[in-house]
PDB file of C-alpha atoms in Angstrom:
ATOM      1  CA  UNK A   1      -9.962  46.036 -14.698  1.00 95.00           C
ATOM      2  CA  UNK A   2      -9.068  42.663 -13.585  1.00 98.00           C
ATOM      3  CA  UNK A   3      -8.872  40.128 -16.472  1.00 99.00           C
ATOM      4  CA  UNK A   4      -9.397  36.244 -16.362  1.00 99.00           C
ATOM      5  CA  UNK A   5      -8.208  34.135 -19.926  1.00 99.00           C
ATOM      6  CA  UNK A   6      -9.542  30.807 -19.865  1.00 99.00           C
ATOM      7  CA  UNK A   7      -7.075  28.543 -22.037  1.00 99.00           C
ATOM      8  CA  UNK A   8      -9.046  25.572 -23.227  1.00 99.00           C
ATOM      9  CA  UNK A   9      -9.307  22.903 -26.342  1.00 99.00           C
ATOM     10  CA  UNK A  10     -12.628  21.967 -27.178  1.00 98.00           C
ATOM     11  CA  UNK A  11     -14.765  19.605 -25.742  1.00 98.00           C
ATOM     12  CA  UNK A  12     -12.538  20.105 -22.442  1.00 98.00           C
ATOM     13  CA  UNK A  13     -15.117  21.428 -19.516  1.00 97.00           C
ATOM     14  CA  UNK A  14     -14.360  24.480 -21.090  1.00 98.00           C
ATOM     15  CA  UNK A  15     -17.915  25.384 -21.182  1.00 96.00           C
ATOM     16  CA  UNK A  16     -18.933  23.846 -17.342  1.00 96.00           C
ATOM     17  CA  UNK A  17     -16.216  26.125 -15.945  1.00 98.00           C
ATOM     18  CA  UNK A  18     -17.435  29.280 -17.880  1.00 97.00           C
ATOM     19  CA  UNK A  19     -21.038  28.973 -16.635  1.00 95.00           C
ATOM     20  CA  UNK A  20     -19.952  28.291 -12.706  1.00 97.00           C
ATOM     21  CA  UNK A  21     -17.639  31.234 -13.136  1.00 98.00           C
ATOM     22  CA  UNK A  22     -20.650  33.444 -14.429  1.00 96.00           C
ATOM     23  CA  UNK A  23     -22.359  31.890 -11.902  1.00 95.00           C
ATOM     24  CA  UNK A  24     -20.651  33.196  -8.948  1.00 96.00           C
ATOM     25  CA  UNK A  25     -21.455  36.819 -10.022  1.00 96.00           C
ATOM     26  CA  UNK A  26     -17.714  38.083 -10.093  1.00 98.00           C
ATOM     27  CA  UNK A  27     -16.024  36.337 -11.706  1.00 98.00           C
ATOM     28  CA  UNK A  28     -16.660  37.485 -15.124  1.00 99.00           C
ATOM     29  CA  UNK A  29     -18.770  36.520 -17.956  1.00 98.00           C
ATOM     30  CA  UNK A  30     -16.530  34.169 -19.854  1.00 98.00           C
ATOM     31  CA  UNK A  31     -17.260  33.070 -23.760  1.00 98.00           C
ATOM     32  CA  UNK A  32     -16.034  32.378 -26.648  1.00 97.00           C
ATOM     33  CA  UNK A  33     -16.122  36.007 -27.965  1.00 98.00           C
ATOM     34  CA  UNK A  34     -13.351  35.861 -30.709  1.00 98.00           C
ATOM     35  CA  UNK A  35     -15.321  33.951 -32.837  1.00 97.00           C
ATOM     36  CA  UNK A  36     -17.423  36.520 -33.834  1.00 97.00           C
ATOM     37  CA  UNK A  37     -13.922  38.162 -35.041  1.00 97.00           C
ATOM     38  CA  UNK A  38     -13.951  36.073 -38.310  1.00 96.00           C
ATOM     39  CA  UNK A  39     -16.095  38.799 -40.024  1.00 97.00           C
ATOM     40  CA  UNK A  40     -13.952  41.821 -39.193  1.00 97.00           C
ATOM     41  CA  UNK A  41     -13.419  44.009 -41.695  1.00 96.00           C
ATOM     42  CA  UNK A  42     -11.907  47.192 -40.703  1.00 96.00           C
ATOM     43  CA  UNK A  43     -10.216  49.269 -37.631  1.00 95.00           C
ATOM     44  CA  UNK A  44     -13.537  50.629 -36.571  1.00 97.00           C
ATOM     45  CA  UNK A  45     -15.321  47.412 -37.144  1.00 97.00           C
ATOM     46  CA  UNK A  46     -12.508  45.558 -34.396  1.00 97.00           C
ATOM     47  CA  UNK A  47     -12.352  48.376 -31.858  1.00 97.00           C
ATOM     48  CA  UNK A  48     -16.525  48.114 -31.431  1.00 98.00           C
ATOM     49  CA  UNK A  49     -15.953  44.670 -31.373  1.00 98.00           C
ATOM     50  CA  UNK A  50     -13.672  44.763 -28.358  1.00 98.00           C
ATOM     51  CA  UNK A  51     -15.376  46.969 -26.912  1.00 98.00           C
ATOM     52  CA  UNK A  52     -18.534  45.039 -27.073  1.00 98.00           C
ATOM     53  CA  UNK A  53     -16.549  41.686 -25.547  1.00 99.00           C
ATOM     54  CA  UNK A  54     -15.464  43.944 -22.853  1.00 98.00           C
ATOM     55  CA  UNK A  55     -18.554  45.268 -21.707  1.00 99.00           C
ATOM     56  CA  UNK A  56     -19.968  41.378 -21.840  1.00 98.00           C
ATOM     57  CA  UNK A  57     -17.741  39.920 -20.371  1.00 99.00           C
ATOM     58  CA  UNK A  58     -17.038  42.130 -17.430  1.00 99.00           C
ATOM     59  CA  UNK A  59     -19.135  41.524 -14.177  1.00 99.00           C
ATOM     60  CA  UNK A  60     -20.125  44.419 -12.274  1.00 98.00           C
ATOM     61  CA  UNK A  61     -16.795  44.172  -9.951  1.00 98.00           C
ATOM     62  CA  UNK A  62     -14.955  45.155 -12.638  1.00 98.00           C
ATOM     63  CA  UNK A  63     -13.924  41.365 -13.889  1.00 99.00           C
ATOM     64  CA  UNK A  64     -13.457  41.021 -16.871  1.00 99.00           C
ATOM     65  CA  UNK A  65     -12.898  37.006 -18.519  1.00 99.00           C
ATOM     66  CA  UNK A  66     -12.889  35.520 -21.840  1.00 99.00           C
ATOM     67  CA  UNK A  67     -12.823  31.820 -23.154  1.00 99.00           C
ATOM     68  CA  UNK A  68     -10.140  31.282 -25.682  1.00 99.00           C
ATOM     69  CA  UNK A  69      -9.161  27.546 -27.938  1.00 98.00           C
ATOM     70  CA  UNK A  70      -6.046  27.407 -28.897  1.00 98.00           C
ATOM     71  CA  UNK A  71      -6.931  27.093 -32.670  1.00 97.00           C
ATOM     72  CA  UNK A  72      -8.489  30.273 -32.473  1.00 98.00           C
ATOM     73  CA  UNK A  73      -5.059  32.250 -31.752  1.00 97.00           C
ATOM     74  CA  UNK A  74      -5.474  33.930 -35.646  1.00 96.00           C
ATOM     75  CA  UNK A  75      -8.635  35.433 -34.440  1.00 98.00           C
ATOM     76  CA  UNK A  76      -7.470  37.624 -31.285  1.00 98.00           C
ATOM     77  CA  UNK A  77      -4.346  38.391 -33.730  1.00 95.00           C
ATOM     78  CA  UNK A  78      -6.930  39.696 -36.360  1.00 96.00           C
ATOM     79  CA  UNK A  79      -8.887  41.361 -33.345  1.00 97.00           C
ATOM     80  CA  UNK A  80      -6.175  43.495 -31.847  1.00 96.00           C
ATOM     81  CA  UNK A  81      -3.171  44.066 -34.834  1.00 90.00           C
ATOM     82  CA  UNK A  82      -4.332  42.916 -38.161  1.00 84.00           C
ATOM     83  CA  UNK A  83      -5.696  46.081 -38.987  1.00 84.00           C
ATOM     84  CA  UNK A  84      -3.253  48.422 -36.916  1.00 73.00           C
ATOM     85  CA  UNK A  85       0.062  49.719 -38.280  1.00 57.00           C
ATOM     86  CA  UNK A  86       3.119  47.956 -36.562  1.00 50.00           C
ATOM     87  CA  UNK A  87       6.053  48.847 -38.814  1.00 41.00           C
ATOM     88  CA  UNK A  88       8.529  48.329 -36.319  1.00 43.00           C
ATOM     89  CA  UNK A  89       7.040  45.118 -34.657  1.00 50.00           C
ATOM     90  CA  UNK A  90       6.871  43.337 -38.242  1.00 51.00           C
ATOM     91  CA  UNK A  91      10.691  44.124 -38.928  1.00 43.00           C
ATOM     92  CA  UNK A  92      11.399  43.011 -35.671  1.00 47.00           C
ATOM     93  CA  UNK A  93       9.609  39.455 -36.271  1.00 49.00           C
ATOM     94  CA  UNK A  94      11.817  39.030 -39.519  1.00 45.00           C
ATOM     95  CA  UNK A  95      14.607  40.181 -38.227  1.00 39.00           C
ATOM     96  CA  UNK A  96      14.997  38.369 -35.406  1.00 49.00           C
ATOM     97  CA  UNK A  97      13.088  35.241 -36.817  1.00 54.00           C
ATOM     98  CA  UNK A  98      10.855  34.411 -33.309  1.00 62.00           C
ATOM     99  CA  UNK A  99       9.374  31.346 -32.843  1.00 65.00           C
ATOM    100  CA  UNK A 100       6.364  30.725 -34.975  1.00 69.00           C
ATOM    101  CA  UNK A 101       4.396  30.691 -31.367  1.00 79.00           C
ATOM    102  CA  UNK A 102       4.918  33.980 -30.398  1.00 70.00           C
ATOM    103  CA  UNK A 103       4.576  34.935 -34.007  1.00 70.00           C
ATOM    104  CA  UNK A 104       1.235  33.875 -33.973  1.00 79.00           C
ATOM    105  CA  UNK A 105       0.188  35.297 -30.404  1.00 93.00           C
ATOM    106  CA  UNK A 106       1.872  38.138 -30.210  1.00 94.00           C
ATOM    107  CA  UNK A 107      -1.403  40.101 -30.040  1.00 95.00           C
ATOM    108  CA  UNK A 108      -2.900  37.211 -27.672  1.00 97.00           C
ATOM    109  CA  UNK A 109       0.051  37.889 -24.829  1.00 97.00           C
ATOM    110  CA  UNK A 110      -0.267  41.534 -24.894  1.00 97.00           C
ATOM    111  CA  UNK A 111      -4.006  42.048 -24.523  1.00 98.00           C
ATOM    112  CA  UNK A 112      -4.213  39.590 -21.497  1.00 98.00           C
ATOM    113  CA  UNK A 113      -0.494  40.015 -20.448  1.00 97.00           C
ATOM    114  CA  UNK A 114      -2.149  40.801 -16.539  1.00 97.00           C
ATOM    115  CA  UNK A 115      -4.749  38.601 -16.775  1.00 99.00           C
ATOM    116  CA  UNK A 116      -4.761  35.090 -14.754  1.00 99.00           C
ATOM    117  CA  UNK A 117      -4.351  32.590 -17.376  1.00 99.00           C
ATOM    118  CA  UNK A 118      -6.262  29.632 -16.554  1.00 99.00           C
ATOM    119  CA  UNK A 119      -5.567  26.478 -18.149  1.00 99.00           C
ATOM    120  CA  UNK A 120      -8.081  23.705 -18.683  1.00 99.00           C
ATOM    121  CA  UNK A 121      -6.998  20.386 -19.570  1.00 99.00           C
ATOM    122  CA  UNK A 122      -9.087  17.106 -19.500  1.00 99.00           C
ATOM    123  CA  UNK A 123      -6.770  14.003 -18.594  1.00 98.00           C
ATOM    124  CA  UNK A 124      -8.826  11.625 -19.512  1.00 98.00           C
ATOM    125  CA  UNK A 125      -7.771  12.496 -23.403  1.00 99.00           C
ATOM    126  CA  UNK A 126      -9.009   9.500 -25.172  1.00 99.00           C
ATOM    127  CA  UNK A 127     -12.576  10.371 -23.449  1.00 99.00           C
ATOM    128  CA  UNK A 128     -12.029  14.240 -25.034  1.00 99.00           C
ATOM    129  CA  UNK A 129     -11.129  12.709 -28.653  1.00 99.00           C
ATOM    130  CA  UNK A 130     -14.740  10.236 -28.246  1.00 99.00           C
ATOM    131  CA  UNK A 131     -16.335  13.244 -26.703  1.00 98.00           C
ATOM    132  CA  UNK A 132     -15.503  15.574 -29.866  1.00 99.00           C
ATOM    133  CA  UNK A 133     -16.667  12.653 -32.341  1.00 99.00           C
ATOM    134  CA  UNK A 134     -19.670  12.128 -31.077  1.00 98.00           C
ATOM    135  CA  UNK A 135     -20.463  15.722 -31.105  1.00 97.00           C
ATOM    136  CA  UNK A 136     -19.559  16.052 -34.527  1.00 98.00           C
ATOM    137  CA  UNK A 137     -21.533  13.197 -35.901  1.00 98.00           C
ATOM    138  CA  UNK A 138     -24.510  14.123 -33.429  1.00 97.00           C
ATOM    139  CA  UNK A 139     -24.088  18.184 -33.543  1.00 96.00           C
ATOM    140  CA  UNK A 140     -25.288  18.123 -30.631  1.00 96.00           C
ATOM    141  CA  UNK A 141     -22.462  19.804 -28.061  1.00 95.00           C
ATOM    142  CA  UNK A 142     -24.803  20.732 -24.897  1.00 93.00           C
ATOM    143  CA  UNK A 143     -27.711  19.998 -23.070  1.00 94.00           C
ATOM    144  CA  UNK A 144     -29.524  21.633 -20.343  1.00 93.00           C
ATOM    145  CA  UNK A 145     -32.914  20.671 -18.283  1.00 93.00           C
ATOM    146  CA  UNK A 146     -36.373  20.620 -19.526  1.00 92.00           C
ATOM    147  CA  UNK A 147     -37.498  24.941 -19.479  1.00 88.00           C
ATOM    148  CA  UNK A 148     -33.800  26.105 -18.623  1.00 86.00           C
ATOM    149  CA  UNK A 149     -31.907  28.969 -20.869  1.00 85.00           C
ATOM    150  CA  UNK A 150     -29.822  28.051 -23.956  1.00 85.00           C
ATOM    151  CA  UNK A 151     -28.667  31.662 -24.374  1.00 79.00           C
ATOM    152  CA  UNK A 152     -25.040  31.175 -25.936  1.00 74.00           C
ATOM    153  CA  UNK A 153     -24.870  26.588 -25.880  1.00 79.00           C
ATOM    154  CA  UNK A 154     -26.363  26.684 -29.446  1.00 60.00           C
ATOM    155  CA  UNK A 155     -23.513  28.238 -31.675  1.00 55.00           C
ATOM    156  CA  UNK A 156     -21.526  27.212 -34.204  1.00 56.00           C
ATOM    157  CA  UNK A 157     -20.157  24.405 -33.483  1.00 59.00           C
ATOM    158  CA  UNK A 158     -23.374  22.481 -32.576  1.00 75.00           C
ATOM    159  CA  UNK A 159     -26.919  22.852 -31.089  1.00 88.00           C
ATOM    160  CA  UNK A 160     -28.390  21.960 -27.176  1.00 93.00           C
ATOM    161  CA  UNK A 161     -30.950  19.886 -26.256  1.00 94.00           C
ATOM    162  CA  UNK A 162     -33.235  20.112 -23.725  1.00 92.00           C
ATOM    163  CA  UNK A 163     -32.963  17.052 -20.396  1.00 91.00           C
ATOM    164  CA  UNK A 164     -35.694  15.395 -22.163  1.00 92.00           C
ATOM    165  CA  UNK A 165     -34.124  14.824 -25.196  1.00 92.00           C
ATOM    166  CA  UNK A 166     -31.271  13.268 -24.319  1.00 92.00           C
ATOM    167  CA  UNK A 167     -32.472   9.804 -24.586  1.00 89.00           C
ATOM    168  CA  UNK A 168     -30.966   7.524 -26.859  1.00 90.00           C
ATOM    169  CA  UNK A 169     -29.507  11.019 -28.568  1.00 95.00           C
ATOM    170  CA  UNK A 170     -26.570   9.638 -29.993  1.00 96.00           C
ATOM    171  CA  UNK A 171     -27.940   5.732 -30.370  1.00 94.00           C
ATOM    172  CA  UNK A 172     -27.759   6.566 -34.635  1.00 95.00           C
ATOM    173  CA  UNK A 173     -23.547   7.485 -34.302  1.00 98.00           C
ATOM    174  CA  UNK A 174     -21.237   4.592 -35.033  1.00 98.00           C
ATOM    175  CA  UNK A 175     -17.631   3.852 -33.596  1.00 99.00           C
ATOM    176  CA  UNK A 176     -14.582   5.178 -36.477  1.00 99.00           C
ATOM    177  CA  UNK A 177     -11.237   4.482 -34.804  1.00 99.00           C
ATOM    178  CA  UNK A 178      -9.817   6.577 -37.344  1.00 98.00           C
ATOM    179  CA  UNK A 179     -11.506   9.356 -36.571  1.00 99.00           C
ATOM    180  CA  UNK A 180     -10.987   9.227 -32.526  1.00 99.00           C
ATOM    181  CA  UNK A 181      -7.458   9.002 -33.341  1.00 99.00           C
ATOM    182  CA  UNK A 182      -7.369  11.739 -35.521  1.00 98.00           C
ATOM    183  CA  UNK A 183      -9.251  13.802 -32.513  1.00 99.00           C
ATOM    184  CA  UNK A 184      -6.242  12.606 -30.245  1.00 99.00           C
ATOM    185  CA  UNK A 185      -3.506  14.093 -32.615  1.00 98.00           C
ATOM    186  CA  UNK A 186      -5.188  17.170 -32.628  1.00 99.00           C
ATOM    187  CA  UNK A 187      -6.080  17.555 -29.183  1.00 99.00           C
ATOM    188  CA  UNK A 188      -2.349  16.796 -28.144  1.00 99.00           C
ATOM    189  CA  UNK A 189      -1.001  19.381 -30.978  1.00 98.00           C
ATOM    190  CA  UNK A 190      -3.175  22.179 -29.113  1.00 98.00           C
ATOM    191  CA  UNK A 191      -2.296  21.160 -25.698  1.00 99.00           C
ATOM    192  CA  UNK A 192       1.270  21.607 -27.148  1.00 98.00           C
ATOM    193  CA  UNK A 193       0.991  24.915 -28.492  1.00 98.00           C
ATOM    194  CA  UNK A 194      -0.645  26.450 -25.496  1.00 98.00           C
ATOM    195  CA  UNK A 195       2.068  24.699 -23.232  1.00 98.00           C
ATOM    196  CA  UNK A 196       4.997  26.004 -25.962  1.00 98.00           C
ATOM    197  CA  UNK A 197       2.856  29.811 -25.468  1.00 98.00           C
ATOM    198  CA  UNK A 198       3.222  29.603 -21.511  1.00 98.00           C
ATOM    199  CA  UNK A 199       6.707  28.934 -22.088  1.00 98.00           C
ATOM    200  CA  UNK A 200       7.783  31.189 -24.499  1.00 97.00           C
ATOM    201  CA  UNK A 201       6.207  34.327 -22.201  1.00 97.00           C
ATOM    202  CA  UNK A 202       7.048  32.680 -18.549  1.00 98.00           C
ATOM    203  CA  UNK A 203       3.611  31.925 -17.962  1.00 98.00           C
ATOM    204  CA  UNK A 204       2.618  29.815 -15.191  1.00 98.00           C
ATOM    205  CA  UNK A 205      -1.423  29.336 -15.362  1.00 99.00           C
ATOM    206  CA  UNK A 206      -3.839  28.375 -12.953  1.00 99.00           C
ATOM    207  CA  UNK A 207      -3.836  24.844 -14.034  1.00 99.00           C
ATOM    208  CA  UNK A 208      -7.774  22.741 -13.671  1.00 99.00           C
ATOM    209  CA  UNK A 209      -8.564  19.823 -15.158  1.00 99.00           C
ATOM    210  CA  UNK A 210     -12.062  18.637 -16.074  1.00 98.00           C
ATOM    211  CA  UNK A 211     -11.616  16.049 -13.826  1.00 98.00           C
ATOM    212  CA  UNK A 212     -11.558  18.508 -11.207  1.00 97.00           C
ATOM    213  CA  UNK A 213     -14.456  20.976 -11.855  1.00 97.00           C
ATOM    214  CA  UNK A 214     -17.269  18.065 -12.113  1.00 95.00           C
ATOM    215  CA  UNK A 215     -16.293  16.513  -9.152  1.00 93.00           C
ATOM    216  CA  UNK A 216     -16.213  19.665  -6.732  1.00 90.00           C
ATOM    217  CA  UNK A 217     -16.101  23.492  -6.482  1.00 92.00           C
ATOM    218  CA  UNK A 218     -13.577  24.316  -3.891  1.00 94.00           C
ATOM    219  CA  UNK A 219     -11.496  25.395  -7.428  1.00 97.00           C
ATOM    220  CA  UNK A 220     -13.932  28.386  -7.282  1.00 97.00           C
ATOM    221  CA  UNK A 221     -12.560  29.633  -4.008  1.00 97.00           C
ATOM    222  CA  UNK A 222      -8.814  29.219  -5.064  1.00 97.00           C
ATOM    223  CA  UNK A 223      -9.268  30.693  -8.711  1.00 98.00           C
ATOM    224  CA  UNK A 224     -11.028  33.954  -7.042  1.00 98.00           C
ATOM    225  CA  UNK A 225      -8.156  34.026  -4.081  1.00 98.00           C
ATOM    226  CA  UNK A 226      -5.708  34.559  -7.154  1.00 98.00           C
ATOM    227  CA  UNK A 227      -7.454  37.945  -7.937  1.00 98.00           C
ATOM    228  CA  UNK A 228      -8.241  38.639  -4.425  1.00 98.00           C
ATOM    229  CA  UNK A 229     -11.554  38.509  -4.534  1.00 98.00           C
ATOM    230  CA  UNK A 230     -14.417  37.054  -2.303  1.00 96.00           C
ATOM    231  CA  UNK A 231     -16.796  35.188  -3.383  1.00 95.00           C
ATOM    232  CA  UNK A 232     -20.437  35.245  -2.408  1.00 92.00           C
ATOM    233  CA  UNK A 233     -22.053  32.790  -0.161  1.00 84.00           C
ATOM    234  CA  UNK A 234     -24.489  31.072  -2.651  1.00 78.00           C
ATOM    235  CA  UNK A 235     -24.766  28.033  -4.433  1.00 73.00           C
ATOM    236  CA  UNK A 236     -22.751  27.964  -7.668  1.00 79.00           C
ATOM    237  CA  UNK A 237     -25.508  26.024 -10.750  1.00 78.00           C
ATOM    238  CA  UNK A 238     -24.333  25.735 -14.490  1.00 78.00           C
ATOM    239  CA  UNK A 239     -27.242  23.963 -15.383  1.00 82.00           C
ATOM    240  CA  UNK A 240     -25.725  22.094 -17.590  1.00 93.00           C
ATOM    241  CA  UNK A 241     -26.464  18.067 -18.169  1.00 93.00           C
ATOM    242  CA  UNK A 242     -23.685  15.285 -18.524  1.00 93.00           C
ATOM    243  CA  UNK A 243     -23.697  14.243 -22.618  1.00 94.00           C
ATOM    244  CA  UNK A 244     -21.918  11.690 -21.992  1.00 95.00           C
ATOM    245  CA  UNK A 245     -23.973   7.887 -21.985  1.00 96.00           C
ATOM    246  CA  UNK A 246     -22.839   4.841 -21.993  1.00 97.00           C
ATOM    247  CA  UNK A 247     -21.952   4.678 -25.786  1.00 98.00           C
ATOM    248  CA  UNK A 248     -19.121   7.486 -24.589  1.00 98.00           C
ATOM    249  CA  UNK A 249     -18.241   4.510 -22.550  1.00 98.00           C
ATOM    250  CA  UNK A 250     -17.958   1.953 -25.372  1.00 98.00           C
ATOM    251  CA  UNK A 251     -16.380   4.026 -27.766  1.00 99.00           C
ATOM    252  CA  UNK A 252     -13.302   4.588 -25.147  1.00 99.00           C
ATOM    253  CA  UNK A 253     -13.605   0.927 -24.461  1.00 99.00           C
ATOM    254  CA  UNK A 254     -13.273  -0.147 -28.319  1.00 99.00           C
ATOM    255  CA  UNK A 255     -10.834   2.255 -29.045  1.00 99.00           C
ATOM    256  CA  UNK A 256      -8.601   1.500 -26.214  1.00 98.00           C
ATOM    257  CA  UNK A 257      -8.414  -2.059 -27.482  1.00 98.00           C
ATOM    258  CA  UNK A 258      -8.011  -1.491 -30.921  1.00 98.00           C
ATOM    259  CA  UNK A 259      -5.006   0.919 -30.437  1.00 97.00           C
ATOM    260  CA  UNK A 260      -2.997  -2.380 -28.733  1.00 96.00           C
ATOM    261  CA  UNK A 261      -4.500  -4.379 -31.526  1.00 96.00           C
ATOM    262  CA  UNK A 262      -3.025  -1.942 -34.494  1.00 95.00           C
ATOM    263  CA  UNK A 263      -0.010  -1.792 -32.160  1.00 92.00           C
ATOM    264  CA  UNK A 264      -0.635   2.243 -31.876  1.00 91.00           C
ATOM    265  CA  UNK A 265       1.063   4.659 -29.647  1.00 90.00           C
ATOM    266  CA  UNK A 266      -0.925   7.896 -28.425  1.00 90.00           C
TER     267      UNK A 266
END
């Protein structure tokens, strides 16, 4: 089984790139599967679990991809180890004192040590920090047009709306510098983590930016030539709808200013 990792912080195209890969037929069917890890209980309950990601997420080639934030690292740990016996693996952590990265993804490395990692960044990062405040004021995180599917764009971190409703959507939100900024922090923390994880197990990803995968889908073509695998001659459709209005716009505008204002590096 070929495997395909997609390393992402939210509100990062993460979702975009999941549906065109799922899209192309095989390349995987990419989600966010560990969440549904939280409520593990037991060694039977977490093999049917991975069992049931596996069958999900693998296309009928035999691809099999995943969608993984980096602040959801304790879930694959309590996926694949928490409730196994590794004696000798916990001695070794204390004795040799590892970094608290591989510490914490241990479990993470060797499930998807084969896999191509593929890491999604956005560069635009103050529009990623607006982008994740507006969907937590709105809970809205997705929208798709009038009659499409929502299967899996409704979960737990906010709903979808349909193309029709995306009209003035977000016109009841108001601007918090405070809060964008604490969105940057974050975002950069997780960005550092993930890069500190490549490092520590020589990892050298597919890198795509969101940037990128909006603008065109050549990245298709290269991301399957990295498994080898050819990709069917049809039109690649996510059918998903840009959130983003022009209150994104004056949110990045505002907060741009106000960070030389408050004299406030980023």
């Amino acid at each position: 089984m070929k495997k395909i990792i997609i390393c992402a912080t939210q509100r990062s195209g993460s979702t975009l790139l999941c549906k065109e890969l799922e899209a192309t037929g095989v390349l995987g069917r990419p989600k966010e599967f560990y969440l549904k890890a939280a409520t593990l209980s037991s060694k039977a309950e977490a093999n049917d679990f991975i069992a049931m990601m596996t069958s999900a997420g693998t296309t009928e080639n035999g691809v099999f991809a995943v969608k993984l934030m980096q602040d959801q690292w304790h879930l694959v740990e309590k996926a694949h180890s928490e409730f196994s016996t590794h004696l000798v693996s916990d001695i070794s952590k204390k004795i040799f004192n590892k970094p608290k990265v591989e510490r914490n993804a241990q479990s993470l490395y060797d499930f998807y040590k084969d896999a191509l990692w593929v890491y999604l960044q956005r560069q635009d990062l103050i529009a990623q920090a607006v982008s994740r405040e507006m969907a937590r004021q709105t809970n809205i995180c997705h929208a798709v047009p009038n009659g499409a599917s929502k299967a899996g764009l409704g979960a737990k971190h906010g709903h979808c709306l349909e193309g029709s409703e995306l009209i003035d959507y977000n016109l009841q939100t108001h601007y918090d510098f405070d809060s964008i900024f604490k969105h940057v922090q974050a975002i950069k923390r997780e960005e550092q983590l993930w890069q500190e994880f490549f490092s520590a197990y020589k990892i050298n990803p597919f890198s795509l930016s969101y940037e990128r995968i909006v603008t065109a889908k050549a990245y298709l073509l290269d991301l399957a030539g990295k498994l080898n695998i050819h990709l069917p001659h049809k039109p690649v459709n996510s059918s998903l709808l840009k959130l983003a209005n022009e209150v994104n716009d004056e949110w990045s505008q505002l907060f741009r200013q106000d960070l030389q204002t408050r004299h406030c590096m980023i």
